[in-house]
Amino acid sequence: SAVISQKPSRDICQRGTSLTIQCQVDSQVTMMFWYRQQPGQSLTLIATANQGSEATYESGFVIDKFPISRPNLTFSTLTVSNMSPEDSSIYLCSVFLGQGTDTQYFGPGTRLTVL
Amino acid sequence: GIQVEQSPPDLILQEGANSTLRCNFSDSVNNLQWFHQNPWGQLINLFYIPSGTKQNGRLSATTVATERYSLLYISSSQTTDSGVYFCAVEAGRRALTFGSGTRLQVQP
């Protein structure tokens, strides 16, 4: 398994500002992903964080709004830029370990409220 | 892309009752996982079950890959079982596609 931490766990932000969320894993992982869960909804994939190269974004998500970094195999950041109340969501990172298992593990999430 | 449907969307049980949650998916999958999201938002892995049957205490799951569905059984439900149950599948891109979830409320 993997131990995943996210910072911050929650935040309340003002419209127009940006927030960077950190995801740290206790072991090197093959793939990392960022998901968004809007209030009362299911999880939607934002992007795959690629180590050493640009993230791969899903339809409806763009790099200018959600820039992602992955400087090494254990760490990634997601920035929510120029926030509006519609960005209020839980943001979760997940990892795929590889190593003979297909199980994916999720961090505890960052609960973001935009006023 | 692959479609994932869960039923029922909402379920209210009395403590001690049993329940079955269903997940249908539209295409072949490499991976299927069941999660429980607790009231604090944490996603807890219940099962990795692309095929076959597994049991863990009061919970068990069965996936019939050829018929593209999975079932999660909860027996002797407890109030701590309350929350949202998600089925999620992976079909070649490693990222998961989630169903809409079943919201379970277990009353004392």
XYZ file of C-alpha atoms in Angstrom:
223
model
C 0.000 0.000 0.000
C 0.966 3.668 0.080
C 0.724 6.439 2.638
C -0.370 9.661 0.995
C -0.561 13.063 2.616
C -2.049 16.278 1.299
C -1.571 19.844 2.396
C -3.560 21.811 3.255
C -6.383 19.603 4.499
C -8.844 22.442 4.049
C -8.832 26.123 3.168
C -11.179 29.028 2.679
C -10.071 31.386 -0.073
C -11.216 34.602 -1.668
C -12.410 34.846 -5.227
C -9.603 35.638 -7.685
C -6.779 34.148 -5.613
C -4.835 30.923 -6.193
C -4.136 27.940 -3.963
C -1.452 25.283 -4.340
C -2.190 21.808 -2.985
C 0.644 19.433 -2.209
C 0.577 15.644 -2.431
C 3.368 13.597 -0.849
C 3.725 9.808 -1.092
C 5.902 7.661 1.149
C 7.313 5.644 -1.761
C 8.153 6.123 -5.407
C 5.083 5.616 -7.563
C 4.572 5.041 -11.232
C 1.641 7.369 -11.784
C -0.108 10.163 -9.882
C -3.505 11.637 -10.602
C -5.566 14.603 -9.456
C -9.341 14.376 -9.044
C -12.034 16.885 -8.173
C -15.198 16.153 -6.243
C -17.762 18.924 -6.384
C -20.330 19.074 -3.557
C -22.659 16.074 -3.634
C -21.036 14.712 -6.783
C -18.760 11.894 -7.784
C -15.047 12.165 -8.508
C -13.827 13.508 -11.837
C -10.291 13.152 -13.145
C -8.541 16.482 -13.682
C -5.189 15.269 -14.996
C -2.420 12.731 -14.861
C 0.735 14.176 -13.322
C 3.718 13.019 -15.366
C 7.150 13.020 -13.791
C 9.505 15.294 -15.682
C 6.996 16.403 -18.307
C 3.758 18.329 -18.701
C 0.606 16.885 -17.149
C -2.045 15.259 -19.318
C -5.380 17.025 -18.848
C -8.887 15.660 -19.267
C -11.503 17.339 -21.385
C -12.815 20.415 -19.618
C -9.651 21.072 -17.607
C -6.836 23.351 -18.808
C -3.298 23.988 -17.681
C -3.827 27.708 -17.142
C -6.540 26.998 -14.584
C -5.013 23.895 -12.965
C -1.215 23.943 -13.376
C 0.393 20.755 -12.081
C 3.962 19.962 -11.194
C 5.619 16.632 -10.509
C 9.307 17.188 -9.836
C 9.995 13.633 -8.643
C 8.393 10.219 -8.118
C 6.987 11.002 -4.652
C 5.597 14.531 -4.901
C 3.142 16.588 -6.934
C 1.332 19.904 -6.660
C -1.954 21.120 -8.088
C -2.685 24.839 -8.249
C -6.232 26.128 -8.533
C -5.838 29.529 -10.201
C -8.028 32.606 -10.258
C -10.594 30.871 -8.102
C -14.351 31.343 -8.225
C -17.051 29.851 -5.967
C -17.562 27.120 -8.586
C -14.102 25.796 -7.672
C -15.312 24.897 -4.191
C -14.665 21.154 -4.085
C -12.630 18.415 -2.531
C -9.397 17.877 -4.452
C -7.792 14.448 -4.134
C -4.560 12.996 -5.381
C -4.218 9.312 -6.074
C -1.355 7.031 -6.952
C -0.834 3.897 -8.946
C 2.035 1.913 -7.483
C 2.598 -0.558 -10.266
C 4.847 -3.221 -8.755
C 2.411 -6.019 -9.578
C -0.697 -4.406 -8.142
C -3.354 -2.380 -9.947
C -4.872 -0.993 -6.766
C -5.030 2.793 -6.628
C -4.771 4.690 -3.381
C -6.140 8.116 -2.512
C -4.923 10.888 -0.309
C -7.171 12.358 2.393
C -8.256 15.233 0.160
C -8.161 19.018 0.370
C -11.513 20.647 1.063
C -11.564 24.041 -0.663
C -14.203 26.719 -0.134
C -14.103 29.834 -2.295
C -16.027 32.887 -1.122
C -15.304 6.650 -22.611
C -16.453 3.940 -20.298
C -19.715 4.466 -18.419
C -20.269 3.378 -14.820
C -23.729 3.215 -13.277
C -24.490 2.515 -9.646
C -27.752 1.584 -7.997
C -29.574 2.403 -5.888
C -28.582 6.082 -5.584
C -29.819 6.241 -2.006
C -30.435 3.579 0.609
C -31.738 3.810 4.160
C -31.362 0.775 6.413
C -32.032 -0.141 9.982
C -29.032 -1.315 11.923
C -28.567 -5.055 11.460
C -30.072 -5.210 7.983
C -28.297 -6.522 4.896
C -27.918 -4.733 1.561
C -26.641 -5.184 -1.972
C -25.160 -2.376 -4.046
C -24.759 -2.761 -7.777
C -22.271 -1.376 -10.300
C -22.718 -1.782 -14.069
C -20.008 -0.811 -16.522
C -20.153 -0.427 -20.262
C -16.897 -2.023 -21.422
C -14.170 -4.471 -20.444
C -12.075 -3.291 -17.520
C -8.609 -4.003 -16.161
C -9.392 -2.858 -12.657
C -12.485 -2.418 -10.510
C -12.400 -1.014 -7.021
C -15.032 -0.329 -4.377
C -14.541 2.616 -2.042
C -16.304 3.940 1.026
C -16.229 7.695 1.474
C -16.695 8.600 5.089
C -18.374 11.819 6.293
C -14.972 13.550 6.407
C -14.398 12.893 2.701
C -11.738 10.221 3.048
C -11.895 7.505 0.389
C -11.268 4.108 1.915
C -10.324 1.166 -0.267
C -12.733 -1.712 0.266
C -11.923 -4.111 -2.551
C -9.784 -4.437 -5.626
C -11.900 -6.896 -7.592
C -11.672 -6.954 -11.408
C -13.217 -10.443 -11.291
C -14.294 -13.102 -8.821
C -15.405 -12.859 -5.217
C -13.731 -11.480 -2.106
C -14.794 -11.150 1.491
C -13.592 -8.916 4.283
C -15.529 -9.260 7.507
C -19.125 -8.142 6.983
C -18.389 -6.967 3.467
C -18.056 -9.031 0.346
C -17.906 -8.256 -3.350
C -18.443 -10.143 -6.558
C -17.522 -9.045 -10.066
C -18.807 -10.874 -13.146
C -16.538 -9.366 -15.767
C -18.177 -11.151 -18.708
C -21.521 -9.578 -17.800
C -19.997 -6.224 -16.807
C -21.300 -5.817 -13.317
C -20.131 -5.927 -9.726
C -22.020 -6.293 -6.468
C -21.078 -5.141 -2.981
C -22.779 -6.914 -0.092
C -23.023 -5.407 3.357
C -24.283 -7.726 6.075
C -25.447 -6.840 9.584
C -25.071 -3.143 8.836
C -23.842 -0.733 11.500
C -24.208 3.029 11.804
C -20.504 3.348 10.995
C -21.256 1.898 7.546
C -23.031 5.139 6.641
C -21.501 7.205 3.873
C -21.155 7.021 0.126
C -20.025 3.876 -1.673
C -18.292 4.315 -4.999
C -17.470 1.832 -7.686
C -14.582 2.842 -9.950
C -13.139 1.149 -13.015
C -9.984 1.433 -15.076
C -9.944 0.518 -18.740
C -6.424 1.039 -20.036
C -5.369 4.528 -18.942
C -4.639 3.681 -15.313
C -6.856 6.541 -14.134
C -10.178 5.532 -12.570
C -13.668 6.364 -13.818
C -16.123 6.620 -10.948
C -19.783 5.818 -10.747
C -22.192 8.303 -9.216
C -22.201 6.483 -5.895
C -24.733 4.996 -3.487
C -25.465 7.097 -0.420
C -26.123 4.760 2.515
C -27.667 5.810 5.777
C -27.855 3.238 8.572
C -30.239 4.200 11.333
C -29.918 2.910 14.922
